[in-house]
Backbone as numpy.savetxt, mean C-alpha at the origin, in Angstrom:
# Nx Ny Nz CAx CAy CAz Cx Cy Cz
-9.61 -12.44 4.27 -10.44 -11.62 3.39 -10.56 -12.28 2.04
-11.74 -12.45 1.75 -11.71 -12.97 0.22 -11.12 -11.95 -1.30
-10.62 -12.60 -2.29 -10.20 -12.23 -2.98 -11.37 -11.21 -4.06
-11.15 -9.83 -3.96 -11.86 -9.12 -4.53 -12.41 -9.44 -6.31
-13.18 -8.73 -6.68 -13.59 -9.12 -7.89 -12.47 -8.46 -8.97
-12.61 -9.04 -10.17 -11.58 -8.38 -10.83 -12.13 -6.79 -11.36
-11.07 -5.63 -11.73 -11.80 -4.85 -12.30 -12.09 -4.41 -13.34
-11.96 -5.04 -13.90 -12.18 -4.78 -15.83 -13.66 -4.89 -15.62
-14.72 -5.16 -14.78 -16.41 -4.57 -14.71 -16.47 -3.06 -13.89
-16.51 -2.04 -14.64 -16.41 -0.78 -14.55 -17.46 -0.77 -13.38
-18.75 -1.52 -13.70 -19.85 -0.60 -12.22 -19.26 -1.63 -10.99
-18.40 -2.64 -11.00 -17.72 -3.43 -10.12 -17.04 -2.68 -9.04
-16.14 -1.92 -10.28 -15.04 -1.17 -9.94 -15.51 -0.12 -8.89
-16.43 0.40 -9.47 -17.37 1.73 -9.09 -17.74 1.77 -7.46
-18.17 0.54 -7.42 -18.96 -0.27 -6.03 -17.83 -0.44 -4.94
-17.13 -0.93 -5.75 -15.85 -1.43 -5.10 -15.06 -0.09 -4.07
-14.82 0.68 -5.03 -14.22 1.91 -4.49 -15.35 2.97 -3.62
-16.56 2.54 -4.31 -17.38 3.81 -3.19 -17.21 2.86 -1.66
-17.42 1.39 -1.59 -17.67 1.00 -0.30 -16.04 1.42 0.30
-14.83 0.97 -0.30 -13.79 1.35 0.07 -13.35 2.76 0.86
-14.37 3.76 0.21 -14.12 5.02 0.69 -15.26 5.83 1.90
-16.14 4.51 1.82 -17.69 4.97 3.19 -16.54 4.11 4.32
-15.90 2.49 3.99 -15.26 2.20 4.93 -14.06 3.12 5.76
-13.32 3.89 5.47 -12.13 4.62 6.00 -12.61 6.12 5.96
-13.97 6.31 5.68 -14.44 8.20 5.76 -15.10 7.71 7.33
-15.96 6.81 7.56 -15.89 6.80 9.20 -15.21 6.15 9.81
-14.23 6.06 9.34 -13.44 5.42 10.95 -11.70 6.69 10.87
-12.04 7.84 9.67 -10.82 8.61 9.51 -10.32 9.36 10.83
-11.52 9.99 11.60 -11.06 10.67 12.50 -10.18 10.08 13.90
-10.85 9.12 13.93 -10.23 8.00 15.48 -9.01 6.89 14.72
-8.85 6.66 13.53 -8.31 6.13 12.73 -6.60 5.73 13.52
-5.64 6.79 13.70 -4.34 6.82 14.31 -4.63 6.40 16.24
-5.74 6.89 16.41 -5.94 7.06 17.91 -6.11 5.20 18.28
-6.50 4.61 17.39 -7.46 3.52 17.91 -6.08 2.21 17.80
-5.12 2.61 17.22 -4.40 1.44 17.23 -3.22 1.91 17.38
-2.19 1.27 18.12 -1.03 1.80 18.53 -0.10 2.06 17.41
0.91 3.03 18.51 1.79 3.50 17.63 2.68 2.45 16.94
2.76 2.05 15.38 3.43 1.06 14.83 5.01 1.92 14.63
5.10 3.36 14.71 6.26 3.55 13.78 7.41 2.70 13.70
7.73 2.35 14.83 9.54 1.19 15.22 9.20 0.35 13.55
7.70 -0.20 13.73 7.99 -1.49 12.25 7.97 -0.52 10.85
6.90 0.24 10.82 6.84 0.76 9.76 8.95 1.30 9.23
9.39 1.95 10.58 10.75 2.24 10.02 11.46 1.12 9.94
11.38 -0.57 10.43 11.78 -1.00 10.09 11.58 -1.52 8.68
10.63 -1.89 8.56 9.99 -2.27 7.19 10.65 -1.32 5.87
10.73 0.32 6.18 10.73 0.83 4.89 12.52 0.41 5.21
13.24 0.53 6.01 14.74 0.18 6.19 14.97 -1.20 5.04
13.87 -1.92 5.40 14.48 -3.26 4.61 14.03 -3.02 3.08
13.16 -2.15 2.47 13.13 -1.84 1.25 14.41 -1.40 -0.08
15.62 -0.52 0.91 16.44 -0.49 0.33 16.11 1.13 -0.34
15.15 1.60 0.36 15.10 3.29 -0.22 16.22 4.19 0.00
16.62 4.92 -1.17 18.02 5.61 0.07 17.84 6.82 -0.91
18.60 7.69 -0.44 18.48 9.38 -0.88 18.17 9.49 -2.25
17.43 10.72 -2.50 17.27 11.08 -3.75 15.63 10.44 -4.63
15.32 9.16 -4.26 14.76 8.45 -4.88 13.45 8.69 -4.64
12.73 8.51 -5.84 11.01 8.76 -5.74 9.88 7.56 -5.51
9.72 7.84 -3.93 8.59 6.87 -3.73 7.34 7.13 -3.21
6.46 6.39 -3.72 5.20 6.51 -3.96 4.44 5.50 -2.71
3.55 6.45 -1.70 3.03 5.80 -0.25 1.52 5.32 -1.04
1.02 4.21 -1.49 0.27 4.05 -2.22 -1.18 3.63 -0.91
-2.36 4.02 -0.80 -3.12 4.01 0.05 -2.35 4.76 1.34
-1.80 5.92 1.16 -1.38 6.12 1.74 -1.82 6.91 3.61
-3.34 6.87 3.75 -4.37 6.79 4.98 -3.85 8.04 5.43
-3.62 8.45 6.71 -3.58 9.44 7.25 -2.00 9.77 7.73
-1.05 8.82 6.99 0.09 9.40 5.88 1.50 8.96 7.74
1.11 7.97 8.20 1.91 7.76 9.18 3.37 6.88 8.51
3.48 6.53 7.42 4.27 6.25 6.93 4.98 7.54 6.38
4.48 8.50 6.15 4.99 9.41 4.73 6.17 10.23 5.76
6.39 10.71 7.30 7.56 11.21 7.79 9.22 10.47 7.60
8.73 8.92 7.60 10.01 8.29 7.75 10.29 7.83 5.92
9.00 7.96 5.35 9.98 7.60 3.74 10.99 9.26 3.33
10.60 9.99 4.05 11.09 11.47 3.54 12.45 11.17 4.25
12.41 11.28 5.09 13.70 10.75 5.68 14.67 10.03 5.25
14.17 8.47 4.45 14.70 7.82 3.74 15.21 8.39 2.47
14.15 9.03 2.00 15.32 9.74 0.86 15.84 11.04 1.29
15.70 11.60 1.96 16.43 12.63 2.31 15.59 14.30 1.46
16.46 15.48 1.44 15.44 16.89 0.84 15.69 16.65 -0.97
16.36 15.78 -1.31 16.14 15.73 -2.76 15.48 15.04 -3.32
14.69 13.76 -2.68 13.90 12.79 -2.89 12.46 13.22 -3.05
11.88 12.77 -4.00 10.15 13.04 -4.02 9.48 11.82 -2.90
8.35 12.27 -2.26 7.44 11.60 -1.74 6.18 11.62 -1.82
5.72 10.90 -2.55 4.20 11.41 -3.15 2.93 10.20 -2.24
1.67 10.82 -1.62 0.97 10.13 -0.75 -0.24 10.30 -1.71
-0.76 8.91 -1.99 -1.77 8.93 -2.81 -3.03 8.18 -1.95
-4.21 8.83 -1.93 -5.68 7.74 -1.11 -6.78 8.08 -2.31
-7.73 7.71 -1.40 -9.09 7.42 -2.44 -9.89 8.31 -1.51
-9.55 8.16 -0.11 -10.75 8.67 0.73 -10.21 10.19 1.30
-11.07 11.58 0.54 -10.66 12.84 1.04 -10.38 12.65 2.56
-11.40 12.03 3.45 -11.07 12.40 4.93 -9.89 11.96 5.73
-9.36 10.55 4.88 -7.81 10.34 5.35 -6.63 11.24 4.82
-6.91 11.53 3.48 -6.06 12.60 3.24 -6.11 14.48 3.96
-7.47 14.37 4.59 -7.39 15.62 5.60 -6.64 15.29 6.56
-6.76 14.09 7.12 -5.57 13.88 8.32 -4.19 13.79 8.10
-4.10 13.66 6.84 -2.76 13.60 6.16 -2.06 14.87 6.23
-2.72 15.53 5.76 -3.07 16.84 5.55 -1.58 17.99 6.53
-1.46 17.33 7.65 -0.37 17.33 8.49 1.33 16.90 8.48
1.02 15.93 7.26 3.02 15.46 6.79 2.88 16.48 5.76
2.62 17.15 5.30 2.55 18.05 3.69 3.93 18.66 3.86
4.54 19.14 5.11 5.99 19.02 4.38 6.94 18.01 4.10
6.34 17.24 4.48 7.48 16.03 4.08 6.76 15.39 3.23
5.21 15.25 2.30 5.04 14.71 0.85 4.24 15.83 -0.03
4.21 15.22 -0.77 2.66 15.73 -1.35 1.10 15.00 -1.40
0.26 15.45 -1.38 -0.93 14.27 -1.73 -1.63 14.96 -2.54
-2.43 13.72 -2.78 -2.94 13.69 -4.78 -4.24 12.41 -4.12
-5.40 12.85 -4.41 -6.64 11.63 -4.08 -6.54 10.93 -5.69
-6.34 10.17 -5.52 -6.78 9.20 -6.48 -6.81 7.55 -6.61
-7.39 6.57 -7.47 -7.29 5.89 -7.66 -6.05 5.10 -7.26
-5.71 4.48 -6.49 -4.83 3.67 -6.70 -4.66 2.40 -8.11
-5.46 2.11 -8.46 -5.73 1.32 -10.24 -5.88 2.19 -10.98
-5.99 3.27 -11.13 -5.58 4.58 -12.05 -5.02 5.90 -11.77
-3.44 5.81 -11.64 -2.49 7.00 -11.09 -2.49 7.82 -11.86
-2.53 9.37 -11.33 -1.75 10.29 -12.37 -0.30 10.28 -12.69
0.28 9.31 -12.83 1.28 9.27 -13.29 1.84 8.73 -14.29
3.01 9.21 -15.29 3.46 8.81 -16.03 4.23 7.24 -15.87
4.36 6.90 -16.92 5.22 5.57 -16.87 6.85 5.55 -16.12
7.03 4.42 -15.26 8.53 4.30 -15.32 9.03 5.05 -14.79
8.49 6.05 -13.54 9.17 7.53 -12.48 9.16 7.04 -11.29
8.73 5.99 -10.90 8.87 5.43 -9.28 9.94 4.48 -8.69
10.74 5.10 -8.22 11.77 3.93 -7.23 10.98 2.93 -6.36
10.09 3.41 -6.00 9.54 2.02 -4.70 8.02 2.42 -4.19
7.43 1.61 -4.61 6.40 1.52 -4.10 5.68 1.35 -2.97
5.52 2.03 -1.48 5.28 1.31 -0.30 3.71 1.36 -0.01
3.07 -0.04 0.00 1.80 0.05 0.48 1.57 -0.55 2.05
1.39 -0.06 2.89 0.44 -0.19 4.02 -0.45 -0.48 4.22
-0.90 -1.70 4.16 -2.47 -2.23 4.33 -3.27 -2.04 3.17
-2.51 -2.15 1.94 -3.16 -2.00 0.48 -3.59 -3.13 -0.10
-3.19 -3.91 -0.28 -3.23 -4.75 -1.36 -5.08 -5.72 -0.60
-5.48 -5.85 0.33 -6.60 -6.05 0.12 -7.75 -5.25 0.22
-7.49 -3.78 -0.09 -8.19 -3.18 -0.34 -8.57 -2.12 -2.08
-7.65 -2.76 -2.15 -7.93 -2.68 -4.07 -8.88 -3.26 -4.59
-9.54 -2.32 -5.86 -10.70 -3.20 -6.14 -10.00 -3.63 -7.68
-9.88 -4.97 -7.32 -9.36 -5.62 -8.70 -7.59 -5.47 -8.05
-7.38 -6.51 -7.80 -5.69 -6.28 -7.15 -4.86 -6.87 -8.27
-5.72 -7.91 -9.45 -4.61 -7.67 -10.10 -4.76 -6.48 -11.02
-5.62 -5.37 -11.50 -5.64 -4.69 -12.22 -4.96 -3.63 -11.25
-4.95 -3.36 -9.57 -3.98 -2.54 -8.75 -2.00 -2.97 -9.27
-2.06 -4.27 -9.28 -0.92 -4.06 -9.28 -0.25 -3.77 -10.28
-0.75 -4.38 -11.51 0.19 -4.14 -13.31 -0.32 -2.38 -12.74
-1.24 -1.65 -12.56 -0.80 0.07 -12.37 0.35 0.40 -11.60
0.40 -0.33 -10.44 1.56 -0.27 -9.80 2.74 -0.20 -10.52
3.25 -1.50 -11.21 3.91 -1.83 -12.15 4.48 -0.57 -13.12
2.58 -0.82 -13.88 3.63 1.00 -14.71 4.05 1.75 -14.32
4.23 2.57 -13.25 4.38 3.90 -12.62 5.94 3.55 -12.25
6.22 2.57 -12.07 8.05 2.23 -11.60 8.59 1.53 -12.42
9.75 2.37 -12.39 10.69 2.26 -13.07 11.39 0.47 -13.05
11.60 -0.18 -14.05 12.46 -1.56 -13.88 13.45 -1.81 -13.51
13.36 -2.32 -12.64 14.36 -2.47 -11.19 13.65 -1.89 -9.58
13.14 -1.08 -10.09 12.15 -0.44 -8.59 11.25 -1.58 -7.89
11.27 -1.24 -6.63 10.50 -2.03 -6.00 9.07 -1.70 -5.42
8.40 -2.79 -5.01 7.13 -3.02 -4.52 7.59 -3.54 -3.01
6.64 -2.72 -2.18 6.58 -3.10 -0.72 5.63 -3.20 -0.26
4.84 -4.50 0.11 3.25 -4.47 0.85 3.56 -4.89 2.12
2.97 -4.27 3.37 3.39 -3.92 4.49 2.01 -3.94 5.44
2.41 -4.80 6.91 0.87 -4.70 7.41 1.69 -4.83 8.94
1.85 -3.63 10.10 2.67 -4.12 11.03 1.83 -5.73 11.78
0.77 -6.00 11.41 1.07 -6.92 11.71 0.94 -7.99 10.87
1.36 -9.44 11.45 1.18 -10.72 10.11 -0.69 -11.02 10.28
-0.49 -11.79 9.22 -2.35 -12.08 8.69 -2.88 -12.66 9.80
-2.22 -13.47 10.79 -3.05 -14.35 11.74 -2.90 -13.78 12.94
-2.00 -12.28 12.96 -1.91 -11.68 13.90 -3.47 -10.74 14.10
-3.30 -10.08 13.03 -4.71 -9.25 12.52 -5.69 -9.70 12.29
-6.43 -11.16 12.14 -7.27 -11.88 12.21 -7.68 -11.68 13.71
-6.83 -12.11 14.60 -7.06 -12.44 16.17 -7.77 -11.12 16.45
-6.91 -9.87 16.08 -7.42 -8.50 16.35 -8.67 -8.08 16.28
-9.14 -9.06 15.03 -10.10 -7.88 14.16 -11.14 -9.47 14.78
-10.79 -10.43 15.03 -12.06 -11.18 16.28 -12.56 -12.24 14.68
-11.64 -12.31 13.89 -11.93 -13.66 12.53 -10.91 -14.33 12.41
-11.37 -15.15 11.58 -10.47 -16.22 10.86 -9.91 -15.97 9.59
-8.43 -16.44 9.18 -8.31 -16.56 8.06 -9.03 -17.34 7.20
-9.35 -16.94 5.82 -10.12 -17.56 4.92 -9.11 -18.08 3.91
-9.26 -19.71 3.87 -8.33 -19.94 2.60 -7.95 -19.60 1.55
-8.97 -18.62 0.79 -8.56 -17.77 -0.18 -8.23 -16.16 -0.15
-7.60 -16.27 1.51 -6.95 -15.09 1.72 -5.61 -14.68 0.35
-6.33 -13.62 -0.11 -5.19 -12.57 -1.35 -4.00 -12.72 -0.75
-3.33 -12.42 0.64 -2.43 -11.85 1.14 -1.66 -13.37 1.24
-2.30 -14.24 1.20 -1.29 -15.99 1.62 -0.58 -15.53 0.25
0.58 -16.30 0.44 1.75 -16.77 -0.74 1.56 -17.18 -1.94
0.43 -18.36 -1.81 -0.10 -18.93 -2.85 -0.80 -17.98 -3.76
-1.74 -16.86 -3.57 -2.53 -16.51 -4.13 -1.63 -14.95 -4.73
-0.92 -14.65 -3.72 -0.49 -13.40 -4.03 0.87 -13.37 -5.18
1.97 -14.68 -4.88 2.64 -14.90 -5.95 2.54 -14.78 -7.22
1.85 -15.67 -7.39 0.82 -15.65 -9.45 0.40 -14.01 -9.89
-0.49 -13.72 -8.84 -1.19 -12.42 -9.30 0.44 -11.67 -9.25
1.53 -10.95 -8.68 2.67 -10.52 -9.19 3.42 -10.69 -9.82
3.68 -12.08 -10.02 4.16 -12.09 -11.74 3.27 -12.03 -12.84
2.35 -12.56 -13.13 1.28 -11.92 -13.96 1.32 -10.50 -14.26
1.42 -9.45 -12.95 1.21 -8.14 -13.23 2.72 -7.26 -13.57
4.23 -8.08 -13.65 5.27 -7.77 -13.54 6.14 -7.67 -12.98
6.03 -8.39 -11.55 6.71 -8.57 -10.50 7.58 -9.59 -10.45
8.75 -9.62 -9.80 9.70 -10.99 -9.44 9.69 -10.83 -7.66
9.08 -11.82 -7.30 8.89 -11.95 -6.00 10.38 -11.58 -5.06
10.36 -11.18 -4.53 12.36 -11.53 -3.65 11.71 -11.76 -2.35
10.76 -11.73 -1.46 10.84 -11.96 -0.03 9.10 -12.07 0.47
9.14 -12.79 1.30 7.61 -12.53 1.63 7.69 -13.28 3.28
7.55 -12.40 3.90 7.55 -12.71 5.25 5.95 -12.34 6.43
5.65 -13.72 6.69 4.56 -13.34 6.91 4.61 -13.66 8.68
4.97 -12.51 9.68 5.41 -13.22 11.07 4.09 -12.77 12.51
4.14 -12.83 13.38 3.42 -12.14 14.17 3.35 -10.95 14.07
4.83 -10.04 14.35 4.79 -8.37 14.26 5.02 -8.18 13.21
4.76 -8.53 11.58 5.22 -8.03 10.22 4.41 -8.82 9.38
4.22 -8.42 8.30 3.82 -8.45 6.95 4.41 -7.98 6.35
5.40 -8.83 5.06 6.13 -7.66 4.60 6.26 -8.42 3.04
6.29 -7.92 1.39 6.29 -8.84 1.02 6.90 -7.68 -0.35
8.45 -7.76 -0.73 9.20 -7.34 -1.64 9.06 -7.63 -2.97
8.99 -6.93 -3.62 8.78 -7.42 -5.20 9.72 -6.92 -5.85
10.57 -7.20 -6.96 10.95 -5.88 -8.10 10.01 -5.98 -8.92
10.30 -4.79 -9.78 9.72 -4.51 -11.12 10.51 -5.07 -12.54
10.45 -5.96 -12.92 10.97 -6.96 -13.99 10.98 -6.15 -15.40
């Protein structure tokens, strides 16, 4: 996928997010049906994050919220879990974990949230769908706390999901190492892990 435009051009931004939200309003309903059940990685994935009781994390693109049962879990009944999208019709399907998060439609590059309240960030198939990923991630950034982490997560790796989706990787795929490194420290990140395998995508950050 090529690297999105930046978003500091407001009608960019604008464009960016309406196509973002015509893309996942038709495909919301068949959305869980059409691709198998990932949970085993997703619980492995949030396992290797290091979430543990109590702690407030934030399911960022969080789609029709198949992650949001096992982060509740991870922190346990004292922990916040907050599921944030752009597109109402994934958050209607969401609509179904509401006891185990809350959801809130908004921006992922502009949260309602205050500075410095997030233990961990887990995105699922986010980071190339931000419009402006580095202006997604320094938001990311603010919202957690220093020391909190960043988790971008795709059960499968880039050349796995290429084959799937019937393309090729493009050299200026966002999600390669090269491209995605720079843009996280730039936005406040210290890289710790980036594993890019057949069954995983997984790529750890702290908050510096």
């Amino acid at each position: 996928m090529d690297i999105p435009p930046p978003a500091d051009d407001p009608a960019a931004h604008s464009r960016e997010l309406a196509e973002t939200r015509a893309f996942f309003a038709e495909r919301a309903a068949r959305w869980d049906s059409k691709y198998p059940d990932d949970s085993p990685r997703y619980a492995a994935a949030i396992a290797d994050t290091g979430l543990t009781t109590g702690q407030f994390v934030l399911d960022a693109g969080c789609g029709t919220g198949r992650a949001l049962p096992l982060l509740r879990a991870a922190v346990g009944p004292t922990g916040t879990v907050l599921g944030v999208d752009l597109t109402p019709e994934m958050l209607d399907r969401a609509a179904v974990h509401r006891p185990h998060a809350a959801l809130v439609r908004a921006d992922c590059c502009r949260l309602p949230l205050p500075d410095a309240v997030v233990d961990l960030v887990f995105g699922a198939g986010l980071i190339s769908h931000l419009p402006g990923p580095a202006a997604g991630l320094r938001e990311l950034a603010r919202v957690t706390r220093p020391g909190g982490r960043l988790a971008l997560f795709h059960p499968l790796g880039r050349a796995a999901l290429a084959a799937r989706q019937g393309r090729q990787i493009t050299p200026d795929d966002l999600r390669a190492r090269e491209h995605l490194h720079p843009l996280l420290t730039a936005a406040g990140w210290t890289l710790l892990s980036y594993t890019d395998d057949p069954t995983r995508y997984l790529v750890l950050a702290d908050r510096t």
